[in-house]
Amino acid sequence: MSILTITIFLPFLTSLLLLSFSRESIKLTKIYASIVAVLTLGLGIWLALNFQAKGGFEFQHVALEQWLGGSADIKYSVGLDGLSLVLFVFTTLMFAFVVLASWSIEQSVREYFFFLLMLETCILGIFAATDLFLYYIFWEAMLIPMYFLIGIWGGVRRTAAATKFVLYMLTASLIMLVGIIYVGYLGREVNGGIFTTDYQKLLALRLPLSIEQILFWIFGISFFVKSPLFPLHTWAAEVYSESPVGAVLTGLLLKMAPYALVRFNLMLFPEAAFSYAPLIGTLAVITILYGALVAAAQREMKRLLAFSSVSHLGFVMLGIFAFTEEGLQGAILQMISSGLSTGLLFLIVSRLESQYGSKDMYDYGGLKQSMPLATAAFLVAMLASVGLPGLSGFVGEFLVLNGAFKSEALGTGLYAVLAAIGVILAVVYMLPMTQRIFFGQRREALAKLQDLNLRETAIAALMIIAILWIGLAPNTVLKVSVTSSRTTLEHVKALPKQVQNTLRF
């Protein structure tokens, strides 16, 4: 068994032991789950340190090749290239933070951490899968822990939020399954007449533009719902506001769909993806501006952060469909950056809500006096979120805007100009929220709120270090993903002549 497969399944397999713990062993359960999350992070770091970045997939592991008796080429196949490695390791990092931050959970503790660790395995599998059907299995499995995490440990409207999340994701996934079956059927052409969902084999498939366009939208609608891209975003705010694991949602779940767009839509249907770049770019800009404007109108803290995340995802989508190295690299960095900054904001806001009970930012004020550590952490995360130079958010947004401005696929720099307005609007809603919560006159009822404890301070400090590291040394990430980005663009460069002539790489 490969080290990659061990890393993927370690959280779930070890979490099964949690079910044998007594309900009274709350502290032991939390310590055990934390050890598992940190060990998984350690394995992720080992994979990163041993990654060669020479192009193609590394740490590959293939199994169950003959489980269908040769009637179809569907198997367990995992591997990591630069793009998936960055997100894979980031997943292990975020889950270590989230598990450690979840020590405040007191209800059904062992079940909570069981579902949380199960969710980690599912997300790791999504980023590592190199078989389309395996990818689908991991995605569907992810819905199980998310449903229970939201439905049991969520807010007042948790049942409705959990149901909405599953219905949206399940419907989108079923649409994707139709596409996977269709592609597998067409893949017989490159697999000796045998149905195949092997991603690396399907890369050799060349389809007519009309077929590519159909498949692009079959896969695309699924991923646009999951992103979420305007106007398919309506599930996000309610799920965010009710979820006990908002940091996981913003840090990881909303990055899986953009990753899939690069992995599947751009690589398997490059001509269609290029032809629809102006349309998707337009929707991305609308998402940026719409998310920012709606965020500015919110009173509930988590709903504001939810729409802020929607706006950030617009930058990711714009970078992907700019079809430039700067744009794609910026999109990758923006996925990591927004996960860190918004994730930290969610952790602090969740702590405030759990202590005081109110979601309305107007019910707070003057917390810097009694919560200086939380105030400092919130300020850094907020400044990273609005793209302050020197912090992680600036580099990703700058690369996306630069890539979109020079994009031949988009055809005009107007996309970048309009998207840049979203950067300004981020200041409009983030600074007032910070002002209302932490500065001004403190309410007497807030005197009971306690500052971050040692564990929470350590988590915030590590996330801030990561924000600063990416902001000051972005090449740490970019040099790992650059080969995959260039491979993607070279794949588009190999389009038929009539399309290739419109590109200038």
Short mmCIF file of C-alpha atoms in Angstrom, two decimals:
data_model
loop_
_atom_site.label_atom_id
_atom_site.label_comp_id
_atom_site.label_asym_id
_atom_site.label_seq_id
_atom_site.Cartn_x
_atom_site.Cartn_y
_atom_site.Cartn_z
CA MET A 1 0.00 0.00 0.00
CA SER A 2 1.38 3.41 -0.99
CA ILE A 3 2.04 6.28 1.40
CA LEU A 4 -0.58 8.31 -0.50
CA THR A 5 -3.32 5.73 0.10
CA ILE A 6 -2.32 5.49 3.77
CA THR A 7 -2.59 9.27 4.09
CA ILE A 8 -6.02 9.32 2.45
CA PHE A 9 -7.59 6.62 4.60
CA LEU A 10 -5.75 7.19 7.89
CA PRO A 11 -8.33 9.68 9.26
CA PHE A 12 -11.35 7.49 8.53
CA LEU A 13 -9.86 4.15 9.58
CA THR A 14 -8.48 5.51 12.83
CA SER A 15 -11.74 7.37 13.52
CA LEU A 16 -13.59 4.06 13.71
CA LEU A 17 -11.92 3.49 17.07
CA LEU A 18 -13.68 6.61 18.37
CA LEU A 19 -16.98 4.74 18.30
CA SER A 20 -15.60 2.35 20.92
CA PHE A 21 -14.79 5.20 23.32
CA SER A 22 -17.20 5.79 26.18
CA ARG A 23 -19.29 8.95 25.97
CA GLU A 24 -17.72 10.16 29.20
CA SER A 25 -14.19 10.09 27.70
CA ILE A 26 -14.59 13.53 26.17
CA LYS A 27 -11.05 14.77 26.72
CA LEU A 28 -9.52 11.49 25.51
CA THR A 29 -11.68 11.66 22.37
CA LYS A 30 -10.48 15.17 21.58
CA ILE A 31 -6.84 14.28 22.18
CA TYR A 32 -7.10 11.16 20.01
CA ALA A 33 -8.77 13.04 17.13
CA SER A 34 -6.13 15.77 17.35
CA ILE A 35 -3.30 13.23 17.21
CA VAL A 36 -4.86 11.62 14.11
CA ALA A 37 -5.24 15.01 12.38
CA VAL A 38 -1.64 16.01 13.19
CA LEU A 39 -0.30 12.62 12.00
CA THR A 40 -2.20 13.06 8.73
CA LEU A 41 -0.69 16.52 8.39
CA GLY A 42 2.75 15.00 8.97
CA LEU A 43 2.19 12.52 6.15
CA GLY A 44 1.00 15.35 3.91
CA ILE A 45 4.17 17.30 4.64
CA TRP A 46 6.24 14.19 3.85
CA LEU A 47 4.52 13.94 0.46
CA ALA A 48 5.25 17.61 -0.21
CA LEU A 49 8.91 17.28 0.72
CA ASN A 50 9.35 14.23 -1.51
CA PHE A 51 7.46 15.65 -4.49
CA GLN A 52 9.73 15.99 -7.53
CA ALA A 53 7.62 18.50 -9.53
CA LYS A 54 8.77 17.05 -12.85
CA GLY A 55 5.31 16.98 -14.39
CA GLY A 56 2.71 14.24 -14.34
CA PHE A 57 1.35 12.34 -11.36
CA GLU A 58 3.55 11.06 -8.54
CA PHE A 59 2.93 8.66 -5.62
CA GLN A 60 0.55 6.76 -7.89
CA HIS A 61 -1.29 3.73 -6.56
CA VAL A 62 -3.61 1.55 -8.63
CA ALA A 63 -5.72 -1.30 -7.26
CA LEU A 64 -8.91 -3.26 -8.02
CA GLU A 65 -8.08 -3.26 -11.75
CA GLN A 66 -9.86 -6.55 -12.35
CA TRP A 67 -12.79 -6.16 -9.98
CA LEU A 68 -15.23 -5.85 -12.90
CA GLY A 69 -13.69 -8.78 -14.70
CA GLY A 70 -12.31 -6.67 -17.51
CA SER A 71 -15.75 -5.56 -18.70
CA ALA A 72 -14.98 -1.96 -17.78
CA ASP A 73 -11.83 -0.05 -16.90
CA ILE A 74 -12.91 1.36 -13.51
CA LYS A 75 -10.45 1.10 -10.65
CA TYR A 76 -9.00 2.60 -7.51
CA SER A 77 -6.39 4.98 -8.92
CA VAL A 78 -4.81 7.88 -7.02
CA GLY A 79 -1.87 10.18 -7.63
CA LEU A 80 -0.73 13.76 -7.12
CA ASP A 81 0.54 16.38 -9.53
CA GLY A 82 1.50 19.94 -8.56
CA LEU A 83 -2.08 21.24 -8.50
CA SER A 84 -3.55 18.40 -6.48
CA LEU A 85 -0.55 18.23 -4.12
CA VAL A 86 -0.99 21.87 -3.07
CA LEU A 87 -4.66 21.35 -2.25
CA PHE A 88 -4.06 17.91 -0.73
CA VAL A 89 -1.49 19.21 1.75
CA PHE A 90 -3.64 22.29 2.43
CA THR A 91 -6.49 19.92 3.33
CA THR A 92 -4.37 18.14 5.94
CA LEU A 93 -3.33 21.51 7.37
CA MET A 94 -6.87 22.91 7.57
CA PHE A 95 -8.25 19.77 9.20
CA ALA A 96 -5.53 19.88 11.83
CA PHE A 97 -6.63 23.44 12.61
CA VAL A 98 -10.35 22.60 12.58
CA VAL A 99 -10.00 19.51 14.79
CA LEU A 100 -7.97 21.49 17.33
CA ALA A 101 -10.45 24.37 17.15
CA SER A 102 -13.39 22.00 17.75
CA TRP A 103 -12.49 21.22 21.36
CA SER A 104 -15.38 23.46 22.40
CA ILE A 105 -17.83 20.83 21.12
CA GLU A 106 -19.60 19.17 24.08
CA GLN A 107 -22.54 17.39 22.40
CA SER A 108 -21.98 13.84 21.08
CA VAL A 109 -18.25 14.48 20.96
CA ARG A 110 -17.08 11.10 19.66
CA GLU A 111 -19.62 11.15 16.84
CA TYR A 112 -18.63 14.70 15.89
CA PHE A 113 -14.96 13.86 15.52
CA PHE A 114 -15.79 10.59 13.76
CA PHE A 115 -17.71 12.47 11.06
CA LEU A 116 -15.06 15.19 10.89
CA LEU A 117 -12.24 12.70 10.28
CA MET A 118 -14.41 10.78 7.81
CA LEU A 119 -14.91 14.06 5.94
CA GLU A 120 -11.14 14.55 5.77
CA THR A 121 -10.67 11.18 4.07
CA CYS A 122 -13.37 12.04 1.51
CA ILE A 123 -11.82 15.40 0.63
CA LEU A 124 -8.30 13.95 0.42
CA GLY A 125 -9.67 11.28 -1.90
CA ILE A 126 -11.29 13.91 -4.12
CA PHE A 127 -8.01 15.73 -4.61
CA ALA A 128 -6.03 12.53 -5.23
CA ALA A 129 -8.41 10.51 -7.44
CA THR A 130 -7.21 9.87 -11.00
CA ASP A 131 -10.26 7.85 -11.98
CA LEU A 132 -13.46 9.77 -12.67
CA PHE A 133 -15.73 7.20 -11.05
CA LEU A 134 -13.52 7.08 -7.95
CA TYR A 135 -13.74 10.87 -7.82
CA TYR A 136 -17.52 10.57 -7.92
CA ILE A 137 -17.53 7.99 -5.10
CA PHE A 138 -15.42 10.20 -2.84
CA TRP A 139 -17.65 13.19 -3.59
CA GLU A 140 -20.85 11.32 -2.79
CA ALA A 141 -19.31 9.89 0.38
CA MET A 142 -18.46 13.44 1.47
CA LEU A 143 -22.17 14.28 1.68
CA ILE A 144 -22.71 11.79 4.51
CA PRO A 145 -20.49 13.41 7.17
CA MET A 146 -21.41 16.92 6.02
CA TYR A 147 -25.13 16.19 6.43
CA PHE A 148 -24.70 14.98 10.00
CA LEU A 149 -22.20 17.70 10.97
CA ILE A 150 -24.60 20.42 9.84
CA GLY A 151 -27.81 18.65 10.86
CA ILE A 152 -26.73 17.75 14.42
CA TRP A 153 -24.18 20.40 15.45
CA GLY A 154 -25.37 23.31 13.31
CA GLY A 155 -27.37 26.39 14.25
CA VAL A 156 -31.09 26.94 14.78
CA ARG A 157 -31.94 26.31 11.10
CA ARG A 158 -29.55 23.37 10.85
CA THR A 159 -32.05 20.80 9.55
CA ALA A 160 -33.13 22.97 6.64
CA ALA A 161 -29.52 23.90 5.88
CA ALA A 162 -28.34 20.28 5.90
CA THR A 163 -31.21 19.22 3.66
CA LYS A 164 -30.57 22.06 1.21
CA PHE A 165 -26.86 21.25 1.09
CA VAL A 166 -27.44 17.57 0.33
CA LEU A 167 -30.16 18.24 -2.26
CA TYR A 168 -28.03 20.75 -4.16
CA MET A 169 -24.87 18.64 -4.01
CA LEU A 170 -26.61 15.35 -4.78
CA THR A 171 -28.46 16.77 -7.78
CA ALA A 172 -25.26 18.31 -9.12
CA SER A 173 -23.39 15.04 -8.59
CA LEU A 174 -26.02 12.99 -10.42
CA ILE A 175 -25.66 15.32 -13.39
CA MET A 176 -21.90 14.76 -13.23
CA LEU A 177 -22.44 10.98 -13.09
CA VAL A 178 -24.28 11.16 -16.41
CA GLY A 179 -21.27 12.96 -17.85
CA ILE A 180 -18.83 10.41 -16.42
CA ILE A 181 -20.78 7.54 -17.98
CA TYR A 182 -20.92 9.38 -21.32
CA VAL A 183 -17.17 10.11 -21.26
CA GLY A 184 -16.42 6.52 -20.23
CA TYR A 185 -18.45 5.27 -23.18
CA LEU A 186 -16.58 7.58 -25.57
CA GLY A 187 -13.30 6.55 -23.95
CA ARG A 188 -13.54 3.15 -25.59
CA GLU A 189 -11.85 4.84 -28.55
CA VAL A 190 -8.56 5.18 -26.61
CA ASN A 191 -8.87 2.01 -24.52
CA GLY A 192 -9.19 -0.82 -27.00
CA GLY A 193 -12.96 -0.69 -27.12
CA ILE A 194 -13.39 -1.03 -23.32
CA PHE A 195 -15.36 1.47 -21.24
CA THR A 196 -12.92 3.53 -19.15
CA THR A 197 -12.99 6.29 -16.55
CA ASP A 198 -9.19 6.40 -16.25
CA TYR A 199 -8.37 10.10 -16.30
CA GLN A 200 -4.90 9.72 -17.81
CA LYS A 201 -6.22 7.58 -20.66
CA LEU A 202 -9.08 9.97 -21.32
CA LEU A 203 -6.60 12.82 -21.82
CA ALA A 204 -5.79 11.26 -25.20
CA LEU A 205 -9.44 11.43 -26.26
CA ARG A 206 -10.19 13.93 -29.02
CA LEU A 207 -13.86 14.83 -29.44
CA PRO A 208 -15.80 17.00 -31.90
CA LEU A 209 -16.49 20.49 -30.57
CA SER A 210 -20.24 19.83 -30.43
CA ILE A 211 -19.69 16.80 -28.14
CA GLU A 212 -17.17 18.71 -26.03
CA GLN A 213 -19.67 21.51 -25.52
CA ILE A 214 -22.35 19.10 -24.30
CA LEU A 215 -19.96 17.42 -21.89
CA PHE A 216 -18.52 20.75 -20.76
CA TRP A 217 -21.96 21.81 -19.52
CA ILE A 218 -22.84 18.43 -18.04
CA PHE A 219 -19.71 18.56 -15.91
CA GLY A 220 -19.75 22.36 -15.66
CA ILE A 221 -23.25 22.77 -14.21
CA SER A 222 -22.31 20.33 -11.47
CA PHE A 223 -19.13 22.21 -10.61
CA PHE A 224 -20.69 25.67 -10.97
CA VAL A 225 -23.32 24.70 -8.39
CA LYS A 226 -20.64 23.45 -6.04
CA SER A 227 -18.33 26.46 -6.57
CA PRO A 228 -20.81 28.32 -6.19
CA LEU A 229 -20.97 30.52 -9.31
CA PHE A 230 -23.74 33.07 -9.82
CA PRO A 231 -26.68 32.35 -10.22
CA LEU A 232 -26.21 28.85 -8.73
CA HIS A 233 -25.02 30.13 -5.35
CA THR A 234 -28.28 30.27 -3.40
CA TRP A 235 -27.43 27.39 -1.05
CA ALA A 236 -24.19 28.87 0.23
CA ALA A 237 -25.28 31.54 2.71
CA GLU A 238 -27.70 29.38 4.70
CA VAL A 239 -25.33 26.41 4.84
CA TYR A 240 -22.44 28.63 5.92
CA SER A 241 -24.42 30.40 8.63
CA GLU A 242 -25.69 27.15 10.16
CA SER A 243 -22.61 24.96 9.77
CA PRO A 244 -20.37 24.22 12.77
CA VAL A 245 -17.46 23.68 10.37
CA GLY A 246 -17.55 26.92 8.36
CA ALA A 247 -13.76 26.90 8.17
CA VAL A 248 -13.89 23.56 6.35
CA LEU A 249 -16.55 24.84 3.97
CA THR A 250 -14.65 27.96 3.00
CA GLY A 251 -11.20 26.41 3.20
CA LEU A 252 -11.83 23.19 1.31
CA LEU A 253 -15.32 22.34 0.09
CA LEU A 254 -15.60 25.43 -2.10
CA LYS A 255 -12.18 24.70 -3.60
CA MET A 256 -13.04 21.20 -4.79
CA ALA A 257 -15.22 22.41 -7.65
CA PRO A 258 -12.70 24.92 -9.12
CA TYR A 259 -10.08 22.18 -8.86
CA ALA A 260 -12.39 19.84 -10.77
CA LEU A 261 -12.96 22.46 -13.46
CA VAL A 262 -9.23 22.62 -14.12
CA ARG A 263 -8.78 18.87 -13.86
CA PHE A 264 -11.77 17.80 -15.98
CA ASN A 265 -13.36 20.65 -17.96
CA LEU A 266 -10.15 22.32 -19.11
CA MET A 267 -8.17 19.14 -19.67
CA LEU A 268 -10.84 16.83 -21.12
CA PHE A 269 -12.83 19.47 -23.05
CA PRO A 270 -10.25 22.18 -23.82
CA GLU A 271 -11.79 23.53 -27.02
CA ALA A 272 -15.21 23.93 -25.44
CA ALA A 273 -13.69 25.46 -22.30
CA PHE A 274 -11.81 28.02 -24.39
CA SER A 275 -14.88 28.85 -26.46
CA TYR A 276 -16.93 29.54 -23.32
CA ALA A 277 -14.22 31.58 -21.57
CA PRO A 278 -15.94 34.98 -22.16
CA LEU A 279 -19.25 33.65 -20.82
CA ILE A 280 -17.72 32.09 -17.70
CA GLY A 281 -15.56 35.17 -17.25
CA THR A 282 -18.69 37.32 -17.29
CA LEU A 283 -20.37 35.11 -14.69
CA ALA A 284 -17.20 35.22 -12.59
CA VAL A 285 -17.16 39.02 -12.58
CA ILE A 286 -20.87 39.10 -11.69
CA THR A 287 -20.12 36.67 -8.86
CA ILE A 288 -17.33 38.91 -7.57
CA LEU A 289 -19.46 42.07 -7.58
CA TYR A 290 -22.72 40.44 -6.51
CA GLY A 291 -21.07 38.58 -3.62
CA ALA A 292 -19.38 41.77 -2.42
CA LEU A 293 -22.52 43.95 -2.67
CA VAL A 294 -24.72 41.41 -0.88
CA ALA A 295 -22.05 40.93 1.80
CA ALA A 296 -22.11 44.68 2.44
CA ALA A 297 -25.84 44.48 3.16
CA GLN A 298 -25.59 41.72 5.79
CA ARG A 299 -25.97 42.05 9.54
CA GLU A 300 -25.29 38.39 10.38
CA MET A 301 -21.55 37.82 10.61
CA LYS A 302 -21.45 34.36 9.07
CA ARG A 303 -23.72 35.35 6.19
CA LEU A 304 -21.42 38.26 5.46
CA LEU A 305 -18.43 35.92 5.40
CA ALA A 306 -20.40 33.48 3.23
CA PHE A 307 -21.01 36.07 0.53
CA SER A 308 -17.43 37.24 0.90
CA SER A 309 -16.33 33.69 0.08
CA VAL A 310 -18.65 33.67 -2.93
CA SER A 311 -16.96 36.85 -4.13
CA HIS A 312 -13.50 35.33 -3.62
CA LEU A 313 -14.52 32.27 -5.62
CA GLY A 314 -15.36 34.62 -8.48
CA PHE A 315 -11.68 35.59 -8.62
CA VAL A 316 -10.74 31.92 -8.74
CA MET A 317 -13.11 31.26 -11.65
CA LEU A 318 -11.87 34.33 -13.52
CA GLY A 319 -8.27 33.21 -13.14
CA ILE A 320 -9.03 29.72 -14.39
CA PHE A 321 -10.85 30.86 -17.53
CA ALA A 322 -8.31 33.55 -18.38
CA PHE A 323 -6.18 30.74 -19.85
CA THR A 324 -2.93 32.44 -18.82
CA GLU A 325 -0.22 31.17 -16.52
CA GLU A 326 -0.61 34.19 -14.23
CA GLY A 327 -4.37 33.71 -14.04
CA LEU A 328 -4.23 30.00 -13.31
CA GLN A 329 -1.43 30.35 -10.77
CA GLY A 330 -3.29 33.22 -9.15
CA ALA A 331 -6.45 31.10 -8.94
CA ILE A 332 -4.53 28.34 -7.15
CA LEU A 333 -3.00 30.81 -4.71
CA GLN A 334 -6.37 32.49 -4.16
CA MET A 335 -7.90 29.12 -3.23
CA ILE A 336 -5.30 28.69 -0.51
CA SER A 337 -5.36 32.30 0.65
CA SER A 338 -9.13 32.67 0.96
CA GLY A 339 -9.24 29.35 2.79
CA LEU A 340 -6.78 30.62 5.38
CA SER A 341 -8.10 34.15 5.86
CA THR A 342 -11.84 33.45 5.72
CA GLY A 343 -11.31 30.22 7.65
CA LEU A 344 -9.69 32.14 10.51
CA LEU A 345 -12.48 34.73 10.41
CA PHE A 346 -15.05 31.95 10.67
CA LEU A 347 -13.27 30.36 13.63
CA ILE A 348 -13.28 33.64 15.56
CA VAL A 349 -16.87 34.53 14.64
CA SER A 350 -18.02 31.03 15.62
CA ARG A 351 -16.37 31.48 19.00
CA LEU A 352 -18.12 34.81 19.53
CA GLU A 353 -21.50 33.32 18.63
CA SER A 354 -21.00 30.31 20.89
CA GLN A 355 -20.18 32.57 23.87
CA TYR A 356 -22.71 35.36 23.38
CA GLY A 357 -25.39 33.66 21.29
CA SER A 358 -25.99 36.43 18.77
CA LYS A 359 -25.20 36.31 15.03
CA ASP A 360 -25.88 40.02 14.54
CA MET A 361 -22.72 42.13 14.37
CA TYR A 362 -24.69 45.13 15.72
CA ASP A 363 -25.02 43.31 19.05
CA TYR A 364 -21.26 43.51 19.59
CA GLY A 365 -18.80 46.32 20.16
CA GLY A 366 -15.60 47.26 21.96
CA LEU A 367 -14.32 43.70 22.23
CA LYS A 368 -10.71 44.80 21.77
CA GLN A 369 -10.67 45.71 25.46
CA SER A 370 -11.50 42.24 26.73
CA MET A 371 -10.38 40.17 23.72
CA PRO A 372 -7.10 41.68 22.43
CA LEU A 373 -5.82 38.37 21.01
CA ALA A 374 -9.01 37.70 19.08
CA THR A 375 -8.97 41.28 17.84
CA ALA A 376 -5.40 41.02 16.56
CA ALA A 377 -6.06 37.70 14.80
CA PHE A 378 -9.28 39.03 13.25
CA LEU A 379 -7.50 42.15 11.98
CA VAL A 380 -4.77 40.17 10.23
CA ALA A 381 -7.27 37.77 8.65
CA MET A 382 -9.49 40.67 7.58
CA LEU A 383 -6.59 42.55 5.99
CA ALA A 384 -5.54 39.40 4.15
CA SER A 385 -9.11 38.97 2.95
CA VAL A 386 -9.21 42.48 1.45
CA GLY A 387 -5.86 41.95 -0.27
CA LEU A 388 -3.41 44.05 1.74
CA PRO A 389 0.10 43.85 0.17
CA GLY A 390 2.39 41.58 2.15
CA LEU A 391 -0.43 39.20 3.06
CA SER A 392 -1.64 36.13 1.16
CA GLY A 393 -4.75 37.67 -0.41
CA PHE A 394 -2.84 40.31 -2.34
CA VAL A 395 -0.67 37.96 -4.40
CA GLY A 396 -3.51 35.73 -5.58
CA GLU A 397 -5.78 38.60 -6.57
CA PHE A 398 -2.94 40.48 -8.28
CA LEU A 399 -2.00 37.46 -10.40
CA VAL A 400 -5.64 36.80 -11.32
CA LEU A 401 -6.20 40.42 -12.36
CA ASN A 402 -2.93 40.50 -14.27
CA GLY A 403 -3.74 37.23 -16.03
CA ALA A 404 -7.28 38.36 -16.87
CA PHE A 405 -6.08 41.71 -18.21
CA LYS A 406 -3.70 40.11 -20.71
CA SER A 407 -5.98 37.16 -21.52
CA GLU A 408 -6.51 36.38 -25.20
CA ALA A 409 -9.31 33.98 -24.31
CA LEU A 410 -11.33 36.71 -22.59
CA GLY A 411 -10.50 39.18 -25.33
CA THR A 412 -10.58 42.38 -23.29
CA GLY A 413 -9.10 43.83 -20.13
CA LEU A 414 -12.55 45.00 -19.04
CA TYR A 415 -13.00 41.78 -17.03
CA ALA A 416 -9.98 42.66 -14.91
CA VAL A 417 -11.09 46.27 -14.48
CA LEU A 418 -14.56 45.25 -13.25
CA ALA A 419 -13.12 42.51 -11.03
CA ALA A 420 -10.81 45.07 -9.44
CA ILE A 421 -13.91 46.92 -8.19
CA GLY A 422 -14.60 43.81 -6.12
CA VAL A 423 -11.30 44.35 -4.31
CA ILE A 424 -12.45 47.85 -3.34
CA LEU A 425 -15.88 46.61 -2.27
CA ALA A 426 -14.24 44.06 0.04
CA VAL A 427 -12.96 46.98 2.12
CA VAL A 428 -16.48 48.44 2.19
CA TYR A 429 -17.95 45.46 4.05
CA MET A 430 -14.96 44.07 5.96
CA LEU A 431 -13.79 47.26 7.70
CA PRO A 432 -17.24 48.23 9.07
CA MET A 433 -17.78 44.71 10.41
CA THR A 434 -14.42 44.85 12.19
CA GLN A 435 -15.24 48.30 13.54
CA ARG A 436 -18.63 47.27 14.89
CA ILE A 437 -17.43 44.09 16.56
CA PHE A 438 -14.12 45.06 18.11
CA PHE A 439 -13.99 48.85 18.42
CA GLY A 440 -16.20 51.62 19.74
CA GLN A 441 -18.19 51.51 22.99
CA ARG A 442 -18.25 48.12 24.69
CA ARG A 443 -21.60 46.77 25.79
CA GLU A 444 -21.77 45.69 29.41
CA ALA A 445 -23.32 42.35 28.45
CA LEU A 446 -20.12 41.52 26.56
CA ALA A 447 -17.92 41.74 29.62
CA LYS A 448 -18.34 38.01 30.21
CA LEU A 449 -16.78 37.08 26.85
CA GLN A 450 -13.37 35.47 27.25
CA ASP A 451 -10.39 35.94 24.97
CA LEU A 452 -8.76 33.14 23.00
CA ASN A 453 -7.26 30.45 25.20
CA LEU A 454 -3.77 29.03 24.70
CA ARG A 455 -4.92 26.37 22.22
CA GLU A 456 -6.96 28.82 20.16
CA THR A 457 -4.15 31.36 20.23
CA ALA A 458 -1.73 28.75 18.89
CA ILE A 459 -4.14 27.88 16.05
CA ALA A 460 -4.63 31.56 15.15
CA ALA A 461 -0.87 32.18 15.31
CA LEU A 462 -0.11 29.27 12.97
CA MET A 463 -2.76 30.43 10.48
CA ILE A 464 -1.36 33.96 10.60
CA ILE A 465 2.14 32.62 9.98
CA ALA A 466 0.79 30.79 6.92
CA ILE A 467 -0.92 33.99 5.71
CA LEU A 468 2.31 35.94 6.09
CA TRP A 469 4.41 33.18 4.53
CA ILE A 470 2.29 33.02 1.39
CA GLY A 471 2.12 36.81 1.22
CA LEU A 472 5.89 37.26 1.50
CA ALA A 473 7.09 34.05 -0.18
CA PRO A 474 4.36 32.96 -2.64
CA ASN A 475 6.85 30.94 -4.66
CA THR A 476 6.67 28.33 -1.92
CA VAL A 477 3.33 27.35 -3.44
CA LEU A 478 3.73 28.60 -6.99
CA LYS A 479 6.87 26.58 -7.77
CA VAL A 480 5.00 23.39 -6.88
CA SER A 481 1.95 24.11 -9.03
CA VAL A 482 3.66 25.82 -11.98
CA THR A 483 4.36 22.59 -13.88
CA SER A 484 0.71 21.56 -13.67
CA SER A 485 -0.41 25.03 -14.73
CA ARG A 486 1.87 24.97 -17.75
CA THR A 487 0.77 21.44 -18.63
CA THR A 488 -2.84 22.61 -18.62
CA LEU A 489 -2.06 25.56 -20.89
CA GLU A 490 0.04 23.40 -23.20
CA HIS A 491 -2.91 21.04 -23.47
CA VAL A 492 -5.05 23.95 -24.61
CA LYS A 493 -2.27 25.04 -26.96
CA ALA A 494 -2.65 21.68 -28.74
CA LEU A 495 -6.18 22.59 -29.83
CA PRO A 496 -7.14 22.36 -33.52
CA LYS A 497 -5.47 24.97 -35.71
CA GLN A 498 -8.50 27.22 -36.08
CA VAL A 499 -8.62 27.64 -32.31
CA GLN A 500 -4.88 27.59 -31.66
CA ASN A 501 -4.34 30.50 -34.02
CA THR A 502 -6.43 32.72 -31.75
CA LEU A 503 -4.13 32.02 -28.81
CA ARG A 504 -0.81 33.71 -28.12
CA PHE A 505 1.06 31.97 -25.31
#
